[in-house]
Coordinates of N, CA and C in Angstrom, one line a residue:
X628 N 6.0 -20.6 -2.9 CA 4.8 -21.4 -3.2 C 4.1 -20.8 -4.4
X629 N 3.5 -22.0 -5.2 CA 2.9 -21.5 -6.3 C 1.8 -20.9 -6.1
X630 N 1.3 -19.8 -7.4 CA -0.3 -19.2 -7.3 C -1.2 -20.5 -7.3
X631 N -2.5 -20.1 -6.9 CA -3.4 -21.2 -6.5 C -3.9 -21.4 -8.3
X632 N -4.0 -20.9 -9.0 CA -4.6 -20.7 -9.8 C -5.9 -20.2 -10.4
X633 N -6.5 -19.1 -9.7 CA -7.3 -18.8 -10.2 C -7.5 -17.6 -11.7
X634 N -8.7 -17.9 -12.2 CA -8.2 -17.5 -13.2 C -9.3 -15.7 -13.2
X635 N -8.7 -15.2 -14.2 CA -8.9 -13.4 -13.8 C -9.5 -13.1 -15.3
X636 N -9.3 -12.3 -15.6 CA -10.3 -11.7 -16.8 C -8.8 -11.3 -17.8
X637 N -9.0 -11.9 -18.7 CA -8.3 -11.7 -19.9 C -7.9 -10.5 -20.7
X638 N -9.1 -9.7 -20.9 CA -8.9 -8.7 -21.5 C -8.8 -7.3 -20.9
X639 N -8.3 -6.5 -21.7 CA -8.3 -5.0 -20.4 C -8.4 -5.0 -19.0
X640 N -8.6 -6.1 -18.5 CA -8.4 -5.4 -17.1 C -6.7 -6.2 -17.1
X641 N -6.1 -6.7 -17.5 CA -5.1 -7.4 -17.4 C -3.8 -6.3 -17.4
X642 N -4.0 -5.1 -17.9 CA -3.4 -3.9 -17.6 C -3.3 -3.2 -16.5
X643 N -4.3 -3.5 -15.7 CA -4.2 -3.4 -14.4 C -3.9 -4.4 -12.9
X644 N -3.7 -5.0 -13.4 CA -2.8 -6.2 -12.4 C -1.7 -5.6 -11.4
X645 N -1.1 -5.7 -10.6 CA -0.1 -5.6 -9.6 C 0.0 -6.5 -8.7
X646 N 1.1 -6.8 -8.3 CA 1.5 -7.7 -7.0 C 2.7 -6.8 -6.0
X647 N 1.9 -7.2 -5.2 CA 3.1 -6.8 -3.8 C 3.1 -7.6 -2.6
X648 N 4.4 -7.9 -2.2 CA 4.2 -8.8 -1.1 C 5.0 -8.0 0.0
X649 N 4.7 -8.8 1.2 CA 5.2 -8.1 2.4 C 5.8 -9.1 3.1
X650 N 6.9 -9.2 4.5 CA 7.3 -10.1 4.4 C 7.9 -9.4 6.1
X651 N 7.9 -10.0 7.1 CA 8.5 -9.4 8.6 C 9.8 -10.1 8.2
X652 N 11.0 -9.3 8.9 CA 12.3 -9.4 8.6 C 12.9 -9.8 10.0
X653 N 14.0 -10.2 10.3 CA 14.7 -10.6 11.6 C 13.8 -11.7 11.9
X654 N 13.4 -12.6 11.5 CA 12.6 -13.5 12.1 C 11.4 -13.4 12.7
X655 N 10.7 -12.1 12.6 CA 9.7 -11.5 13.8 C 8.4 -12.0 12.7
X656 N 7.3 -12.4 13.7 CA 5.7 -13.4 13.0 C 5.3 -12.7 12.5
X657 N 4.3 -12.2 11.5 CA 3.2 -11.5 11.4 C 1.9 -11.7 12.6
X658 N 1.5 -10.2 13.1 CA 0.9 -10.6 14.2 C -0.4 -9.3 14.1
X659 N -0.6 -9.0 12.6 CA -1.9 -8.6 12.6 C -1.4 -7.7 10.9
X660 N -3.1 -7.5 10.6 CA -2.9 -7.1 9.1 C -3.9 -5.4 9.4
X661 N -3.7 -4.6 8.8 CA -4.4 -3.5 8.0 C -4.8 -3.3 6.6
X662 N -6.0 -3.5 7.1 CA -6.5 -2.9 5.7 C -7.2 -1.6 4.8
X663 N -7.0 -1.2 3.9 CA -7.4 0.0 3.3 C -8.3 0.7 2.3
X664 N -9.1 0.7 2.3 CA -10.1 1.0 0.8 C -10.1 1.9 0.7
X665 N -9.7 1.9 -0.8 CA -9.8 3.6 -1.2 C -10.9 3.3 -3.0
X666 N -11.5 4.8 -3.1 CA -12.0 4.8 -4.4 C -12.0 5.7 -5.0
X667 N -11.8 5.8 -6.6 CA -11.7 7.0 -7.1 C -13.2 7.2 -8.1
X668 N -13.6 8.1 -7.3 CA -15.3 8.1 -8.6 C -15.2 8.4 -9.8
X669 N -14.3 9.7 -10.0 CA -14.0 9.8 -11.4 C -13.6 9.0 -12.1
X670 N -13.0 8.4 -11.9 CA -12.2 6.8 -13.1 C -12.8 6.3 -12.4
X671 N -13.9 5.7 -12.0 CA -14.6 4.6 -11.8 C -13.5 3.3 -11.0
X672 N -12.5 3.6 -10.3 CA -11.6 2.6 -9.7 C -11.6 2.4 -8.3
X673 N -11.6 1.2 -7.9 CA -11.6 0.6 -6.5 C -9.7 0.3 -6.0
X674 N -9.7 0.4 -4.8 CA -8.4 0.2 -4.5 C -8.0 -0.6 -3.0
X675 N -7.7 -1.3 -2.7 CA -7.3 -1.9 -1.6 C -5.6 -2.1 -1.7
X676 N -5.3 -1.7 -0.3 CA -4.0 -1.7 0.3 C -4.0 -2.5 1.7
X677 N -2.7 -3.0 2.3 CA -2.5 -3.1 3.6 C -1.6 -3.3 3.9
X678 N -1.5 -2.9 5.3 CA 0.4 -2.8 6.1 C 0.1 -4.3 6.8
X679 N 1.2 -4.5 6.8 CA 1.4 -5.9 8.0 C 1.8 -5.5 9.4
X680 N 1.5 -6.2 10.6 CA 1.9 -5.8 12.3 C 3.3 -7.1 12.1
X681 N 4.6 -6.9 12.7 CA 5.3 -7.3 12.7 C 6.1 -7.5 14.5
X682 N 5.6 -8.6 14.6 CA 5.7 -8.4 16.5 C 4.8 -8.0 17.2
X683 N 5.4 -6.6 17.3 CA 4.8 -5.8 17.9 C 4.4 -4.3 17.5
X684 N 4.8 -4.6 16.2 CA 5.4 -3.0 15.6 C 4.8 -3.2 14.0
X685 N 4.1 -1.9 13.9 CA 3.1 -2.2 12.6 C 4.2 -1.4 11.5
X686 N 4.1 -2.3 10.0 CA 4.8 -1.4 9.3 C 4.6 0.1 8.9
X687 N 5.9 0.9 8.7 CA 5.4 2.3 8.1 C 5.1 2.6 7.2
X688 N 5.3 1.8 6.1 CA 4.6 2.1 4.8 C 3.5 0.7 4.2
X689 N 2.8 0.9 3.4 CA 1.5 0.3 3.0 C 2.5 -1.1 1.8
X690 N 1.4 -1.8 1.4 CA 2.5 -2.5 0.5 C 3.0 -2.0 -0.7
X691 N 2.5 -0.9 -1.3 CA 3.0 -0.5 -2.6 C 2.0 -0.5 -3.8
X692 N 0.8 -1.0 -3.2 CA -0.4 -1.1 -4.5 C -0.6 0.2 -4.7
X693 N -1.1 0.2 -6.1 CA -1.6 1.2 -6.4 C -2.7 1.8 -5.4
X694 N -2.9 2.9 -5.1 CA -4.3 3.3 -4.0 C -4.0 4.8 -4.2
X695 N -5.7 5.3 -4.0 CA -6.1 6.8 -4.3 C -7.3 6.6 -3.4
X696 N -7.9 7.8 -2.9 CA -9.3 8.3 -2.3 C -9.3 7.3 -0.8
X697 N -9.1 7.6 -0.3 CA -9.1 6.4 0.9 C -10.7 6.5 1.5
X698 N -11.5 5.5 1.8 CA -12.7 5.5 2.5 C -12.7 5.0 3.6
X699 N -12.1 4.2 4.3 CA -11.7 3.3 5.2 C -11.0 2.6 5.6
X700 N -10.4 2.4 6.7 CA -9.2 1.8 7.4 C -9.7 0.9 8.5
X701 N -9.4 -0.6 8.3 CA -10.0 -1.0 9.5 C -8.8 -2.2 9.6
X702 N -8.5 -2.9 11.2 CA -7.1 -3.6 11.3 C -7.7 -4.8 12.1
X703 N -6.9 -5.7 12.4 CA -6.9 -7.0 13.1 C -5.7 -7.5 13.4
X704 N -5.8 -7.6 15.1 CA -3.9 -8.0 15.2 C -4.7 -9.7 16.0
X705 N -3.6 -10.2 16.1 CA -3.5 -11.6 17.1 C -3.7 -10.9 18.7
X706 N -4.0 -12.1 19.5 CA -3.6 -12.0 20.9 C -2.5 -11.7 21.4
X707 N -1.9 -11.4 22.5 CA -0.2 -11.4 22.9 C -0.1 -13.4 22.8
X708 N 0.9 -12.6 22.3 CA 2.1 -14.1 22.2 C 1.4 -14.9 21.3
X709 N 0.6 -14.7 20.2 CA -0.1 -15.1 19.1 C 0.7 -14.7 17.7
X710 N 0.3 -15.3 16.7 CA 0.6 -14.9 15.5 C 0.1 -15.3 14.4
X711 N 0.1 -14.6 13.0 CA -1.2 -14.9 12.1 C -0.8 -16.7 11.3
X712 N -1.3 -17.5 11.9 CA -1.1 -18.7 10.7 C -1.8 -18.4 9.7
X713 N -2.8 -18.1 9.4 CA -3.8 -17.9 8.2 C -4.9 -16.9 8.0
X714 N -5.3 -16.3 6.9 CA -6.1 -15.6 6.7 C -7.1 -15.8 5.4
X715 N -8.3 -15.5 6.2 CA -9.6 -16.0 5.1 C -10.2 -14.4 4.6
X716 N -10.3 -14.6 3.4 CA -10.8 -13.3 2.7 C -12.4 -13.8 2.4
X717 N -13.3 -13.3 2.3 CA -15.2 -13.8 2.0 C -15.0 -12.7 1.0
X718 N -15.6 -12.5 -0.3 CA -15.9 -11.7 -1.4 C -17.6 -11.7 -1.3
X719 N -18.1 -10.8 -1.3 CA -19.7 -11.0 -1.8 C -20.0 -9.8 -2.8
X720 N -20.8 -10.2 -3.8 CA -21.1 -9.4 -4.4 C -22.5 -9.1 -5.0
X721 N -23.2 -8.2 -6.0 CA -24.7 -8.2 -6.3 C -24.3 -7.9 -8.0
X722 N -25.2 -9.1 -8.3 CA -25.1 -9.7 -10.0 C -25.9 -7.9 -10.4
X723 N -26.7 -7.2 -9.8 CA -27.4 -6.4 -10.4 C -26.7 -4.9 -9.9
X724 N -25.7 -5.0 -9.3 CA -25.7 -3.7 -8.6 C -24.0 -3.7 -9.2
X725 N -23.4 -2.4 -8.3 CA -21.8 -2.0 -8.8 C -21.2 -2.0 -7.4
X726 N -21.7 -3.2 -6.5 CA -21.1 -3.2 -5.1 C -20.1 -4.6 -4.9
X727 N -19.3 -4.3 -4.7 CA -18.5 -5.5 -4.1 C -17.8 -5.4 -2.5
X728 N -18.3 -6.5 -1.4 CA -18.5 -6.3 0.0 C -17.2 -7.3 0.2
X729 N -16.0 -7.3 0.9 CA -14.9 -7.7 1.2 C -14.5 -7.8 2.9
X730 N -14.5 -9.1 3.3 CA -14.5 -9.1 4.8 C -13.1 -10.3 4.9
X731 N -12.3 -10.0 6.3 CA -11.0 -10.4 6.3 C -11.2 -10.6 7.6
X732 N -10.9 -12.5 7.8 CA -10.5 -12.8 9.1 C -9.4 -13.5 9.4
X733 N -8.6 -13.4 10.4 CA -7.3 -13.5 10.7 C -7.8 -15.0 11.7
X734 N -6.6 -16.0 11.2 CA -6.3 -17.6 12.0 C -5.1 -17.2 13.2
X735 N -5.1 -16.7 14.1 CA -4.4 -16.5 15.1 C -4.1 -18.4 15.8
X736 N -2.7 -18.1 15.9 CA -1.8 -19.6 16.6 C -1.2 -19.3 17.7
X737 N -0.7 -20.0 18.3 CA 0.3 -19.6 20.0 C 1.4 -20.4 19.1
X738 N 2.6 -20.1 19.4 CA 3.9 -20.6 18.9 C 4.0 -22.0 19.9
X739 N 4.9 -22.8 19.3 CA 5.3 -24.0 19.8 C 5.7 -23.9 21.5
X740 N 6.1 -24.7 22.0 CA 7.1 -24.4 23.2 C 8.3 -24.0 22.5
X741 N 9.7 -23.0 23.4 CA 10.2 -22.6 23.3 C 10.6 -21.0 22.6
X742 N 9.3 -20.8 22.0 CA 9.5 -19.7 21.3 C 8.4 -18.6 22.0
X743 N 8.3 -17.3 21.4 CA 7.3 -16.3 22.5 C 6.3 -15.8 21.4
X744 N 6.4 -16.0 20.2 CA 5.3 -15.9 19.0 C 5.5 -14.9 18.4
X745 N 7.3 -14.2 18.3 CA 7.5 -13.1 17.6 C 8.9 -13.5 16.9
X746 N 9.0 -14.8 16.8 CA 10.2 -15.2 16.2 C 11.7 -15.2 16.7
X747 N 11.5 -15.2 18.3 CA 12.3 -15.2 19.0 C 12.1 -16.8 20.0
X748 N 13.4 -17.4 20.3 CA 12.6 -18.6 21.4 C 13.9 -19.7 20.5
X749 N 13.7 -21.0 20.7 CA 14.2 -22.3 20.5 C 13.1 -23.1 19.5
X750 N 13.7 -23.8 19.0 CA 12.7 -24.6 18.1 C 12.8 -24.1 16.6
X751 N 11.5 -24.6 16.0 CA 12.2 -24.3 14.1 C 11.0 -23.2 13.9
X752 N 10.2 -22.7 14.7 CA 8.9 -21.6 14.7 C 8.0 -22.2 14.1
X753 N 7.9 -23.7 13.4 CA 6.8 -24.4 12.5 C 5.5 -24.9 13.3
X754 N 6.1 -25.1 14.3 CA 5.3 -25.7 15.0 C 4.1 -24.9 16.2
X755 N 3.0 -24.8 15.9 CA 1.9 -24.1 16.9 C 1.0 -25.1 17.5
X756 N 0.4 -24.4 19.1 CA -0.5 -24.4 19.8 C -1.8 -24.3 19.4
X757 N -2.4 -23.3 20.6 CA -3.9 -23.6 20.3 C -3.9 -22.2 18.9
X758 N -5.4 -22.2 18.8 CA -5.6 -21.2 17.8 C -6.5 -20.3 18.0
X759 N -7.3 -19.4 16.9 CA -8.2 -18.7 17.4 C -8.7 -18.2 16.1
X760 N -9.7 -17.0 15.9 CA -10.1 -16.4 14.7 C -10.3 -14.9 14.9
X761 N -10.0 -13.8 14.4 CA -10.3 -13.0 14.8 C -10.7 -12.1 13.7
X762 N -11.7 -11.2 14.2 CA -12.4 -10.7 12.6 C -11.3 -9.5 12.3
X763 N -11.0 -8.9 11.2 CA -10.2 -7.9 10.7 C -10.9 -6.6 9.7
X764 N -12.4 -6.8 10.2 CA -13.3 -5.5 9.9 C -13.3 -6.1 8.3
X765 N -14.1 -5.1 7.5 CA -15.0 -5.3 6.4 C -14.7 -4.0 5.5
X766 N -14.5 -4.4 4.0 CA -14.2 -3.2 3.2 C -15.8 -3.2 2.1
X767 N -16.0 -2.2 1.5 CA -16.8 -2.1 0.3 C -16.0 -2.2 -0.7
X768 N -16.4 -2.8 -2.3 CA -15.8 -2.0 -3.4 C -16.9 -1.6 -4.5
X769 N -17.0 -0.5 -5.0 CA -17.5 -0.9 -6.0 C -17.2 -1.1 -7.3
X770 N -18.1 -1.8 -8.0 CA -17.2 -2.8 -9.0 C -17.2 -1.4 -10.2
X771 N -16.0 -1.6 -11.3 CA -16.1 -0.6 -12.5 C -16.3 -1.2 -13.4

């Protein structure tokens, strides 16, 4: 799938870009996210990471972003026999201050018939039930 398009800042901070993706292997859902803030005060740098829950079983390593100073850790899994269809990120920020406030909620789905919502079951896994929302806790950043 393509980037959505949005567009980022041009100059110098374009040095600092990174991508990493994560991805459950053997067929198994994503079935909850962690997330991580870290900050470094001396270089004025904000950092966000997170592991993905895979079934039933959270990854052992983080995705690979850059991250220093950790301040907080906070997670969101699905229900049993749920798994993540979607995830909404909220950004808020203050035009006067050096705060940026980051909250993450998880679209929890029930798998089709035939399947048990960990990528195991009959059917093509496309297909979901009911749904749900679940909050996935709140990061700070501040901006540099």
């Amino acid at each position: 799938q393509a980037w959505l398009g949005l567009r980022f800042p041009e100059e110098q901070a374009r040095d600092r870009e990174q991508t990493e993706a994560g991805i459950c292997t053997a067929g198994r859902s994503v079935t909850g996210v962690q997330v991580m803030r870290g900050r470094n005060e001396w270089r004025d740098l904000d950092y966000y990471n997170f592991k993905l829950r895979c079934g039933r079983d959270w990854s052992d390593q983080p995705l690979g972003l850059a991250f220093d100073g950790l301040r907080e850790t906070r997670s969101a899994t699905c229900p049993s026999n749920s798994a993540i269809a979607g995830l909404r990120v909220h950004r808020g920020f203050q035009d006067w201050g050096d705060m940026d406030t980051y909250e993450f909620q998880l679209f929890c789905s029930t798998p089709a018939a035939g399947g048990d919502g960990y990528g195991n079951g009959h059917g093509d896994g496309h297909g979901y039930g009911g749904t749900g929302m679940v909050s996935a806790g709140g990061g700070e950043e501040e901006r540099d």
